[in-house]
PDB file of C-alpha atoms in Angstrom:
ATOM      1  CA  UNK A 818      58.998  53.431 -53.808  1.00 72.00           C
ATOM      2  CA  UNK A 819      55.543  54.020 -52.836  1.00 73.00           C
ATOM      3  CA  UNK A 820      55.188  50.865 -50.979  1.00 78.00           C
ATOM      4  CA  UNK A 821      58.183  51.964 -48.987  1.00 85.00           C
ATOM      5  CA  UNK A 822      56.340  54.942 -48.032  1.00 85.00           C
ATOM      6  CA  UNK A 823      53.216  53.509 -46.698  1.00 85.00           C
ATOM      7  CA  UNK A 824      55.475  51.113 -44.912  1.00 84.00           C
ATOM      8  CA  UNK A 825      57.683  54.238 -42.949  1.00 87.00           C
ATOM      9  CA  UNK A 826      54.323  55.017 -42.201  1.00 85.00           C
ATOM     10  CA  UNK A 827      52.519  52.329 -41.319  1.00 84.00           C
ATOM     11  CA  UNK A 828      55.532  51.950 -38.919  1.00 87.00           C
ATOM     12  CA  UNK A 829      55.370  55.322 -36.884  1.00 88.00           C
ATOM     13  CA  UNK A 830      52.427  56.800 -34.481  1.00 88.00           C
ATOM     14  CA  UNK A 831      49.267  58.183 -36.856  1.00 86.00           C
ATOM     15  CA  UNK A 832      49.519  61.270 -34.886  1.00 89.00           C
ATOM     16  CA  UNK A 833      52.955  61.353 -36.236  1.00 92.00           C
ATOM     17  CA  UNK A 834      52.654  60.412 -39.305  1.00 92.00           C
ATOM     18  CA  UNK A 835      50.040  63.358 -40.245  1.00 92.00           C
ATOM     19  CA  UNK A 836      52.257  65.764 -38.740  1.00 94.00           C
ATOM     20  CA  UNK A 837      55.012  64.313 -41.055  1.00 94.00           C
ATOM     21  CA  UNK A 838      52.619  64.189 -44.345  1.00 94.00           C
ATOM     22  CA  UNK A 839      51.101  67.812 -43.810  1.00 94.00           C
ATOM     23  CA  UNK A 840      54.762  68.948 -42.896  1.00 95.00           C
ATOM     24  CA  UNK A 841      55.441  67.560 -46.513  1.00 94.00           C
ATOM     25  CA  UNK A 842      52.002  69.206 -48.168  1.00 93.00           C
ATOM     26  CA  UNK A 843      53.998  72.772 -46.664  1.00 93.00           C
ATOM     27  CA  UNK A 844      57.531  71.534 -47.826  1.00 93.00           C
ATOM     28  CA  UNK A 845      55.798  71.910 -51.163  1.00 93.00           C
ATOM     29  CA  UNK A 846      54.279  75.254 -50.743  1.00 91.00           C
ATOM     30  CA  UNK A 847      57.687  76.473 -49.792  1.00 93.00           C
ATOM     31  CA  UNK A 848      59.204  74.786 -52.943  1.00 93.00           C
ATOM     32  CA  UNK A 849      56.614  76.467 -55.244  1.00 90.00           C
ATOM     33  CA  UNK A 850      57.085  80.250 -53.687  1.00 90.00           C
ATOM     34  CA  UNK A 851      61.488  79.100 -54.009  1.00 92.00           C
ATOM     35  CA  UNK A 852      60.890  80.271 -57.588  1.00 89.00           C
ATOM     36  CA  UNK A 853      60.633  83.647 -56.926  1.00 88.00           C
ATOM     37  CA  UNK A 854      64.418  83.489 -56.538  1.00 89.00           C
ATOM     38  CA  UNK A 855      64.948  82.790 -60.050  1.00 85.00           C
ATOM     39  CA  UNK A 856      61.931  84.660 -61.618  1.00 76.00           C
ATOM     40  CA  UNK A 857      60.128  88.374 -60.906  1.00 70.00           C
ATOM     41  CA  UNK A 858      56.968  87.267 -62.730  1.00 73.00           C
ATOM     42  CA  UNK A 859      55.291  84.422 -63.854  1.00 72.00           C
ATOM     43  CA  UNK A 860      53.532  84.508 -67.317  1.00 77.00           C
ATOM     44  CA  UNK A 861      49.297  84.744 -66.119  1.00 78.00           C
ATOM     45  CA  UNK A 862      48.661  82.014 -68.694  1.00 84.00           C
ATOM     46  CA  UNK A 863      50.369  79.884 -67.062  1.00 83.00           C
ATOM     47  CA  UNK A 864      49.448  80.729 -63.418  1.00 82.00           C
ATOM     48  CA  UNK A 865      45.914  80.963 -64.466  1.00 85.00           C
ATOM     49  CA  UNK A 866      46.241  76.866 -65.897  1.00 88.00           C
ATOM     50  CA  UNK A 867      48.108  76.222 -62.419  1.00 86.00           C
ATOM     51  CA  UNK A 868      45.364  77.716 -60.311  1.00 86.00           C
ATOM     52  CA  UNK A 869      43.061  75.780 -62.453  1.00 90.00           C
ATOM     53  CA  UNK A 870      44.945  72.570 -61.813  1.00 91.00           C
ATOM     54  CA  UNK A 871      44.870  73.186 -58.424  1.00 89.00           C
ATOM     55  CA  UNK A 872      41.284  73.575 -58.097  1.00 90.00           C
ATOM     56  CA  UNK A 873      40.695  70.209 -60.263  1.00 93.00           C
ATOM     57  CA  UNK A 874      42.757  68.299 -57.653  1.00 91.00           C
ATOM     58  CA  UNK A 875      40.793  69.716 -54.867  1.00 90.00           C
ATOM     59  CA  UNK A 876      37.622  68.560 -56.504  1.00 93.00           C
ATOM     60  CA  UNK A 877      38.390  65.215 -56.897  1.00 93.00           C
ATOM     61  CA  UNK A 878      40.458  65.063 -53.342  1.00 90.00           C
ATOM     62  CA  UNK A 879      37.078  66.328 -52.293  1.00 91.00           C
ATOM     63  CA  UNK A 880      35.265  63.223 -53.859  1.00 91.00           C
ATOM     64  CA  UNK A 881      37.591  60.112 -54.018  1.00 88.00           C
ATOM     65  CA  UNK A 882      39.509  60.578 -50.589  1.00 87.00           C
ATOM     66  CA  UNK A 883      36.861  62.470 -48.726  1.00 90.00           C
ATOM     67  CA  UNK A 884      33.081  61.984 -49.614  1.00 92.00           C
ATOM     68  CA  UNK A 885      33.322  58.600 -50.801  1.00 90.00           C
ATOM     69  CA  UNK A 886      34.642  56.783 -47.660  1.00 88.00           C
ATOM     70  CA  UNK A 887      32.481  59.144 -45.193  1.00 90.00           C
ATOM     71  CA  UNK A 888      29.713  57.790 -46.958  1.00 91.00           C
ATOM     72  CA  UNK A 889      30.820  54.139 -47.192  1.00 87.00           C
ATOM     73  CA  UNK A 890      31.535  54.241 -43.330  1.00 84.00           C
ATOM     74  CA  UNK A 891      28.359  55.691 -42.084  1.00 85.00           C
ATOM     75  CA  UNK A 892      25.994  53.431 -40.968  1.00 82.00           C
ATOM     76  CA  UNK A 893      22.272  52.443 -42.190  1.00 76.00           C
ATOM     77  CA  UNK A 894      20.806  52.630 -45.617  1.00 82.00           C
ATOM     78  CA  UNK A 895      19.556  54.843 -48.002  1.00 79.00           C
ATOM     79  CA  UNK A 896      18.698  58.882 -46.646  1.00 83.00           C
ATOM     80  CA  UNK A 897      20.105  57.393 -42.942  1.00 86.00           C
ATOM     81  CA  UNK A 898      23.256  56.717 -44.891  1.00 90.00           C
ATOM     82  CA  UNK A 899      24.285  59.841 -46.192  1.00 91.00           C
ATOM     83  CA  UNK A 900      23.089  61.878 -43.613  1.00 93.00           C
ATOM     84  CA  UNK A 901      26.488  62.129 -42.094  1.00 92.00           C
ATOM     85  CA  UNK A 902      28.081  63.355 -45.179  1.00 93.00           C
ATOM     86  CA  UNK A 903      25.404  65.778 -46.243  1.00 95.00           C
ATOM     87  CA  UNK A 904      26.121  67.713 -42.416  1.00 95.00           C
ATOM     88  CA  UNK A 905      29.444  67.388 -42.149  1.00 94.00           C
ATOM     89  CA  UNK A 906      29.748  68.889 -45.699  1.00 96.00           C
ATOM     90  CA  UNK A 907      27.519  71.202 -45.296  1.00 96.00           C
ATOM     91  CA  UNK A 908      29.169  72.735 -41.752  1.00 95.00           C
ATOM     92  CA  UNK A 909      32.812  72.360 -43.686  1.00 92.00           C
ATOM     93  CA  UNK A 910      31.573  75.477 -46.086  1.00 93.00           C
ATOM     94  CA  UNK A 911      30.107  77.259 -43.868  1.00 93.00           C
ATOM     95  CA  UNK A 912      33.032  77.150 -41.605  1.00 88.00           C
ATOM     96  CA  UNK A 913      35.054  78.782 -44.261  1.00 86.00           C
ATOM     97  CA  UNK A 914      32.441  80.695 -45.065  1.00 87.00           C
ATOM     98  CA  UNK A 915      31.961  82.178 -41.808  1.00 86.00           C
ATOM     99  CA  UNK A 916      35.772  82.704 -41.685  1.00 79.00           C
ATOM    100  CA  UNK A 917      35.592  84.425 -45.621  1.00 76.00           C
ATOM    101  CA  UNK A 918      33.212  87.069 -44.185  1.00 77.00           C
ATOM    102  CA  UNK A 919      35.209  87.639 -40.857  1.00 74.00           C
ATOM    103  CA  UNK A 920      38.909  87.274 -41.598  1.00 69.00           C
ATOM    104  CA  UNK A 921      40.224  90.199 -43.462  1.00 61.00           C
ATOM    105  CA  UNK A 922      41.805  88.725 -46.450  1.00 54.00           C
ATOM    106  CA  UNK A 923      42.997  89.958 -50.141  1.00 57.00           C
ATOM    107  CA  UNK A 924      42.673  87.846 -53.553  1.00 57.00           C
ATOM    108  CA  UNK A 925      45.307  87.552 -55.833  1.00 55.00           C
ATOM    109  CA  UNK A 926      44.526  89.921 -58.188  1.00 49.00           C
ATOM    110  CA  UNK A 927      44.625  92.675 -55.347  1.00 46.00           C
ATOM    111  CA  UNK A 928      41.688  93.889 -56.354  1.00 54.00           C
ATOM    112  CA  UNK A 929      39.313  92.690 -54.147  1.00 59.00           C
ATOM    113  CA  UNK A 930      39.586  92.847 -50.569  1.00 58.00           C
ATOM    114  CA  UNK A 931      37.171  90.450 -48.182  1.00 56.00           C
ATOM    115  CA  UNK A 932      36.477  90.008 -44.507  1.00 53.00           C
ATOM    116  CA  UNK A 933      35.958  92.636 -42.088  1.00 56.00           C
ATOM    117  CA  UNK A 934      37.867  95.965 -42.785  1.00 56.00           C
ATOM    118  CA  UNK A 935      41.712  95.970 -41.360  1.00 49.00           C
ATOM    119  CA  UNK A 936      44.501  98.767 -41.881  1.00 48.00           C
ATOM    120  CA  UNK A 937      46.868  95.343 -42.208  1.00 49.00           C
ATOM    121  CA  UNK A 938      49.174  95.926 -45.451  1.00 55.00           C
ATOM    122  CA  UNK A 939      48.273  93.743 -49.111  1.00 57.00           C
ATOM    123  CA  UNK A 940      50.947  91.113 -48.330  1.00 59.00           C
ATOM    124  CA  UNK A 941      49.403  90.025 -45.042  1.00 62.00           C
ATOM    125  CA  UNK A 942      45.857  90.032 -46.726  1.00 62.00           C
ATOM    126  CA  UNK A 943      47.032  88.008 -49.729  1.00 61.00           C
ATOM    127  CA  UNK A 944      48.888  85.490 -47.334  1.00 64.00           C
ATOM    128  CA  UNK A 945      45.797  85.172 -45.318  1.00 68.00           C
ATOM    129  CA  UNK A 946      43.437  84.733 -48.297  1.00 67.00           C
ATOM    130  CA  UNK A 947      45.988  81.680 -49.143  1.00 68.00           C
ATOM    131  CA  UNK A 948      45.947  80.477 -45.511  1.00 73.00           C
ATOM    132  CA  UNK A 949      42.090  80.267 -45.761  1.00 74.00           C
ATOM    133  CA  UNK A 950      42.796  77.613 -48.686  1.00 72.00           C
ATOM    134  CA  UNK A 951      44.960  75.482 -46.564  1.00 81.00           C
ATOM    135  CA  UNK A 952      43.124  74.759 -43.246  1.00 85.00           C
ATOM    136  CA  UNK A 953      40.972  72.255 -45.050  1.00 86.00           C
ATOM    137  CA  UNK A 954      44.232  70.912 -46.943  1.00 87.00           C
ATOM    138  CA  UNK A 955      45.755  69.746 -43.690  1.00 89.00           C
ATOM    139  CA  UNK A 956      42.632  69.179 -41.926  1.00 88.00           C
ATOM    140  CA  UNK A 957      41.772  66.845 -44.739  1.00 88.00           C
ATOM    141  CA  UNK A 958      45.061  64.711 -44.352  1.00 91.00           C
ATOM    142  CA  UNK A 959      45.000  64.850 -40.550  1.00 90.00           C
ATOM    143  CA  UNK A 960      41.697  63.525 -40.166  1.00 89.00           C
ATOM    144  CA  UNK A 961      42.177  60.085 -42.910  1.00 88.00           C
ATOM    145  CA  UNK A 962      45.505  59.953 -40.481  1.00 90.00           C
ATOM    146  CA  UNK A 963      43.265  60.034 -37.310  1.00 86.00           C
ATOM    147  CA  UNK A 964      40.671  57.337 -38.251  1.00 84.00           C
ATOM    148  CA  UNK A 965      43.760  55.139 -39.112  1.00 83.00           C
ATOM    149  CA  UNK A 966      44.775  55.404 -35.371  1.00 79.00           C
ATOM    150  CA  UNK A 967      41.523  54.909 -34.282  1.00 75.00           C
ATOM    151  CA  UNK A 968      41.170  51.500 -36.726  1.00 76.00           C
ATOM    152  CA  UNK A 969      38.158  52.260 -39.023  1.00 76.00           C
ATOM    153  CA  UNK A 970      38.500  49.826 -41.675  1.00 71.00           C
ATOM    154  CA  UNK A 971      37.909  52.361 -44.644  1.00 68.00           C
ATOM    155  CA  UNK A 972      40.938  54.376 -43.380  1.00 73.00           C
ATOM    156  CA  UNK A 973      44.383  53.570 -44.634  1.00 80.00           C
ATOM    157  CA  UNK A 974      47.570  54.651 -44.586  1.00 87.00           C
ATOM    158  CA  UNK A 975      47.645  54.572 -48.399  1.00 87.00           C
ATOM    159  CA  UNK A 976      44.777  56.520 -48.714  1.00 85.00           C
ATOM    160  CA  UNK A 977      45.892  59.377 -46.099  1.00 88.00           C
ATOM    161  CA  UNK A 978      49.394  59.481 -48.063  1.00 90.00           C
ATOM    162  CA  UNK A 979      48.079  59.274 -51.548  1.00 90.00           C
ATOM    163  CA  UNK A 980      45.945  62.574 -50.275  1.00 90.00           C
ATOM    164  CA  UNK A 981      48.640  64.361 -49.142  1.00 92.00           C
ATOM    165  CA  UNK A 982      50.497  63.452 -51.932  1.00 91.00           C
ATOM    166  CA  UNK A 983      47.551  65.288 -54.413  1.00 90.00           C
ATOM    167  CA  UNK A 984      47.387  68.378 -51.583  1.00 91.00           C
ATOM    168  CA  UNK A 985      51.595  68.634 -52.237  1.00 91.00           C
ATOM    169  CA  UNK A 986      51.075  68.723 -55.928  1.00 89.00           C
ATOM    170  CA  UNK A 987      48.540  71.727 -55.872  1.00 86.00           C
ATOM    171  CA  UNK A 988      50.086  73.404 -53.451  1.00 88.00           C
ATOM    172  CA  UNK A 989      53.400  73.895 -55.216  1.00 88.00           C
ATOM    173  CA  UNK A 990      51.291  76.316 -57.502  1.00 83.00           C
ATOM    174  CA  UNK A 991      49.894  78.010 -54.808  1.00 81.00           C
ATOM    175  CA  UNK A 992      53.501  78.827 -53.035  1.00 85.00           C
ATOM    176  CA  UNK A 993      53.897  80.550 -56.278  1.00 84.00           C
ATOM    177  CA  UNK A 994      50.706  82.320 -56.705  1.00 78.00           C
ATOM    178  CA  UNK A 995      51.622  83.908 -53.367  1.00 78.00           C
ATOM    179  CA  UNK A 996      55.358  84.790 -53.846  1.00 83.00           C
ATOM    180  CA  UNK A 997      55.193  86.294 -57.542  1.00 81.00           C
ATOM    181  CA  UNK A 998      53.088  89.004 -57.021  1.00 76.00           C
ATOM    182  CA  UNK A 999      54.869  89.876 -53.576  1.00 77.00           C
ATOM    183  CA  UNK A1000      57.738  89.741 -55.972  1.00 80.00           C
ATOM    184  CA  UNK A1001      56.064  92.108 -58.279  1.00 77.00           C
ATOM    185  CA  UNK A1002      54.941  94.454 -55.676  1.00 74.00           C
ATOM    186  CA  UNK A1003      59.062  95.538 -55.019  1.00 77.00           C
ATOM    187  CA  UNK A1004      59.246  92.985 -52.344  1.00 80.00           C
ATOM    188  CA  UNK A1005      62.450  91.330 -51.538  1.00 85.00           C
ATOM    189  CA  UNK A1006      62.919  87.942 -53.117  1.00 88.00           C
ATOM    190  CA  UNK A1007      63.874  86.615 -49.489  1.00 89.00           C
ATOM    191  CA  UNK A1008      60.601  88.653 -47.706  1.00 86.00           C
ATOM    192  CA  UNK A1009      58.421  87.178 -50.720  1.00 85.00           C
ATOM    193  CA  UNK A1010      59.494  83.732 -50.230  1.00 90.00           C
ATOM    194  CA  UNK A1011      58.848  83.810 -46.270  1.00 87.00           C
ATOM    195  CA  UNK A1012      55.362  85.168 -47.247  1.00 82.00           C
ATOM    196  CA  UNK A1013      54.389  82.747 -49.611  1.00 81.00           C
ATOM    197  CA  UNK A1014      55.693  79.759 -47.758  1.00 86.00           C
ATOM    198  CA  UNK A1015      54.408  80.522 -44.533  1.00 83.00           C
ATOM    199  CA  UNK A1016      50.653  80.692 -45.878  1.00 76.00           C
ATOM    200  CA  UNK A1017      50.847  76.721 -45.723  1.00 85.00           C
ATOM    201  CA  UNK A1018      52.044  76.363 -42.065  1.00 87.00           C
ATOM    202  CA  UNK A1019      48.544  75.884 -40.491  1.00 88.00           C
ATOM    203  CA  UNK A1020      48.781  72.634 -42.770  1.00 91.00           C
ATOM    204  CA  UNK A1021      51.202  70.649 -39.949  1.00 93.00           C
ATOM    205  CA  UNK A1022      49.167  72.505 -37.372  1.00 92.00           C
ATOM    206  CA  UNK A1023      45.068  71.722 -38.704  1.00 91.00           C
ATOM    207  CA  UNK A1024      46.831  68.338 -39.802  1.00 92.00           C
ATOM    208  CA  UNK A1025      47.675  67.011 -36.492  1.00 93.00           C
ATOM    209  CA  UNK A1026      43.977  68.660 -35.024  1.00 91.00           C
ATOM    210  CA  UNK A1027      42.285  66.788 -37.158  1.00 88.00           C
ATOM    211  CA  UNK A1028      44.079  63.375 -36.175  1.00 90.00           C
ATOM    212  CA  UNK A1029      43.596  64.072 -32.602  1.00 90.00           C
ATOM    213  CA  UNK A1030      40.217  65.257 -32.816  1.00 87.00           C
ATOM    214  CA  UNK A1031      39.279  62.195 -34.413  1.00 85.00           C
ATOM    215  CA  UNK A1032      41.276  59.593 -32.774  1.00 83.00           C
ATOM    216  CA  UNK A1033      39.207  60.823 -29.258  1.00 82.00           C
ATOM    217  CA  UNK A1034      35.920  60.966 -30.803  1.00 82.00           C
ATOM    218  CA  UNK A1035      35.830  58.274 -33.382  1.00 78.00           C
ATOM    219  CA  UNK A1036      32.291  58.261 -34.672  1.00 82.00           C
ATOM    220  CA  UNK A1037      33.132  62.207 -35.657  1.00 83.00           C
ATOM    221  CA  UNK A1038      34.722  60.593 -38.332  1.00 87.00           C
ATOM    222  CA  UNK A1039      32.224  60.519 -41.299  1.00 90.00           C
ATOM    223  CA  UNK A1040      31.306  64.000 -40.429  1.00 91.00           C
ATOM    224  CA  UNK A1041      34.911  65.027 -40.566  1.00 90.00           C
ATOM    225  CA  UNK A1042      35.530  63.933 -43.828  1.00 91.00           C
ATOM    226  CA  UNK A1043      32.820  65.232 -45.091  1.00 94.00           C
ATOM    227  CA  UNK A1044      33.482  68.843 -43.509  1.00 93.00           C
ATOM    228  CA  UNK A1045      36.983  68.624 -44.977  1.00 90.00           C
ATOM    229  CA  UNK A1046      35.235  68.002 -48.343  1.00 93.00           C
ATOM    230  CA  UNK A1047      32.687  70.924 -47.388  1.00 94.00           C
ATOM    231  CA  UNK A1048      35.621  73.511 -46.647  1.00 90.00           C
ATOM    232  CA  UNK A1049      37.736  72.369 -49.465  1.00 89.00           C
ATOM    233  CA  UNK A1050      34.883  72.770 -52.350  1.00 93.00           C
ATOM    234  CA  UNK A1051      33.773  76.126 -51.011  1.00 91.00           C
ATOM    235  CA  UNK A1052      37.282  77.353 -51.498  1.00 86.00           C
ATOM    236  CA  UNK A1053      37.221  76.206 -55.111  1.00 88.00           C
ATOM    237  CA  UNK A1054      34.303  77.926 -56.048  1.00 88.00           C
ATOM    238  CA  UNK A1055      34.271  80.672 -54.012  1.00 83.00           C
ATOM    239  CA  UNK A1056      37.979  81.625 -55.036  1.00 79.00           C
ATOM    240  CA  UNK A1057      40.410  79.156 -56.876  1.00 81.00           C
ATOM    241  CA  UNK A1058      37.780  79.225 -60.143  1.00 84.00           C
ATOM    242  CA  UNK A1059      37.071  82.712 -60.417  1.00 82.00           C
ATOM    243  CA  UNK A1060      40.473  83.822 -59.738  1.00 78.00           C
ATOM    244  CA  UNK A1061      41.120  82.463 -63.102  1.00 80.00           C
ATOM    245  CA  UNK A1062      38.277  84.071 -64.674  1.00 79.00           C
ATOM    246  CA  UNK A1063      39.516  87.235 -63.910  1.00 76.00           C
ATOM    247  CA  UNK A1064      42.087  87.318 -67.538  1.00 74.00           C
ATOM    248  CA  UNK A1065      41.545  85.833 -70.924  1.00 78.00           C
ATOM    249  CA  UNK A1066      42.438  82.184 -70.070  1.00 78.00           C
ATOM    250  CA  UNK A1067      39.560  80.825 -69.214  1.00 84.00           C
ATOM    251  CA  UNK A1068      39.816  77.937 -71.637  1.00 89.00           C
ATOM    252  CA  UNK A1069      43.600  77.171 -70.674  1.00 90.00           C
ATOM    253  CA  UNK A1070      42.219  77.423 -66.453  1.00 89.00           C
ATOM    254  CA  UNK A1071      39.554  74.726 -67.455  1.00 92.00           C
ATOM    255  CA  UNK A1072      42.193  72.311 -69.216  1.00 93.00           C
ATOM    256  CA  UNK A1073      44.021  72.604 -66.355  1.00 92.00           C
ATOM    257  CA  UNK A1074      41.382  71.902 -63.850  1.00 94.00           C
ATOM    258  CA  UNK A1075      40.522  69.036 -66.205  1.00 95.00           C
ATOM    259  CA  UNK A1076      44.238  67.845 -65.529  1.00 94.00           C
ATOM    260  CA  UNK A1077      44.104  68.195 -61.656  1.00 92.00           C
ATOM    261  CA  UNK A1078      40.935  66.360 -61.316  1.00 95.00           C
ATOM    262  CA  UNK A1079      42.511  63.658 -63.858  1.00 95.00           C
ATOM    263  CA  UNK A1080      45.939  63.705 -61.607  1.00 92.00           C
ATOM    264  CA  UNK A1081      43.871  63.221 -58.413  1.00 91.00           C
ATOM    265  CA  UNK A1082      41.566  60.363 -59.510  1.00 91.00           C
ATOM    266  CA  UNK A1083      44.539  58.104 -61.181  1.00 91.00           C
ATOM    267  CA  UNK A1084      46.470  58.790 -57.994  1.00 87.00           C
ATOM    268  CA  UNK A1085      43.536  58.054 -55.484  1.00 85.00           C
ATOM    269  CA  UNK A1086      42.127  54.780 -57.366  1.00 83.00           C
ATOM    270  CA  UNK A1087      45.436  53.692 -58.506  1.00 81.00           C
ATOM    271  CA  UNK A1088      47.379  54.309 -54.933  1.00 77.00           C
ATOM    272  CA  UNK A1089      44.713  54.566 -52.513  1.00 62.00           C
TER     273      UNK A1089
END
């Protein structure tokens, strides 16, 4: 089956084709915040293990698909090597950092509200704090689409799909993280499903960026990776692990970023 997915693929325009995979990254998003038509809350153990799972998958996205072939494509030896990984990294986090500090946002626990100070409502915060998580998602899988197009040898189709395959996994827990407490705020199953789905739609849109940017400026590419892998870790630490620090469950949110990172590495060495 997977073969006759990197063949569709391999078939159809790059540009395409990461429109296509990030379009599936959001189909997932929209299938994890689905469940809040069939449950008003979610048990925290459990979401706390998800979110955990979520972040180990970024990790390791971050790593195998990311950081490892930015560095293996960059030219020269030793410090001249990784120089190109080291920036682009670096400028990834503090892109999202610069966009924590100015984009109002609101964490899940709705206790703690970032970004400059807005009169917008919780739910628009809480979708935006999610939003912030997926611009390096799709950005990630748009830009292994892009150096595909542009023929870098260390791109591949199977490595671009396997990564959005990982990104669709841990996004199905973050549709949810999104739509159950909308739920549980009196919300409207059908309002709280928009909501939580919709945080994932700059996926398709920072997806097909990325390929573009790329496919005009090849030797961008290194440092594009590597600020994908930048944004993506900052995220992670900055609010997918503490967000499950915030209960009892630490121990169960570690297992389960244990499992993520696990998921992601079989799937990336095994498929990609």
């Amino acid at each position: 089956m997977f073969d006759s997915i990197i063949h569709f693929f391999e078939s159809i325009d790059p540009i395409l084709a990461a429109f296509l995979a990030t379009t599936f990254t959001w189909g997932l998003t929209a299938f994890g915040a689905s469940f809040v038509f069939f449950f008003k809350t979610m048990n925290r153990v459990v979401l706390d293990g998800m979110l955990g799972f979520t972040g180990g998958v970024m990790v390791a996205a971050s790593f195998w698909s990311l950081l490892a072939p930015a560095i293996e494509m960059s030219h020269g030896e030793g410090f001249l090597k990784v120089i190109p990984a080291a920036v682009g990294f670096a400028l990834g986090a503090l892109f999202i950092f610069g966009l924590d500090k100015i984009l109002p946002h609101m964490h899940i626990n709705f206790k703690e509200t970032e970004g400059i100070k807005s009169p917008w409502q919780r739910t628009t915060l809480l979708v935006l704090a999610i939003t912030l998580h997926n611009i390096p998602e799709g950005l990630a899988v748009g830009v292994l689409f892009g150096g595909v197009a542009a023929g870098i040898p260390e791109a591949s189709i199977a490595g671009a799909v396997t990564l959005a395959i990982g990104i669709g996994i841990q996004n199905f827990p973050e549709g949810i993280a999104v739509s159950m407490p909308l739920r549980r705020m009196g919300m409207s199953r059908t309002k709280s499903f928009m909501y939580g789905q919709s945080s994932a739609i700059v996926e398709p849109i920072f997806g097909v960026l990325g390929a573009v940017a790329v496919t005009f400026f090849t030797p961008i590419l290194p440092y594009a990776l590597a600020f994908a892998a930048g944004a993506m870790i900052f995220v992670v630490v900055e609010e997918v692990i503490p967000e499950t620090q915030q209960d009892k469950n630490t121990d169960i949110a570690t297992l389960g970023f244990i499992g993520g990172f696990i998921v992601m590495m079989i799937l990336d060495v095994a498929l990609g």
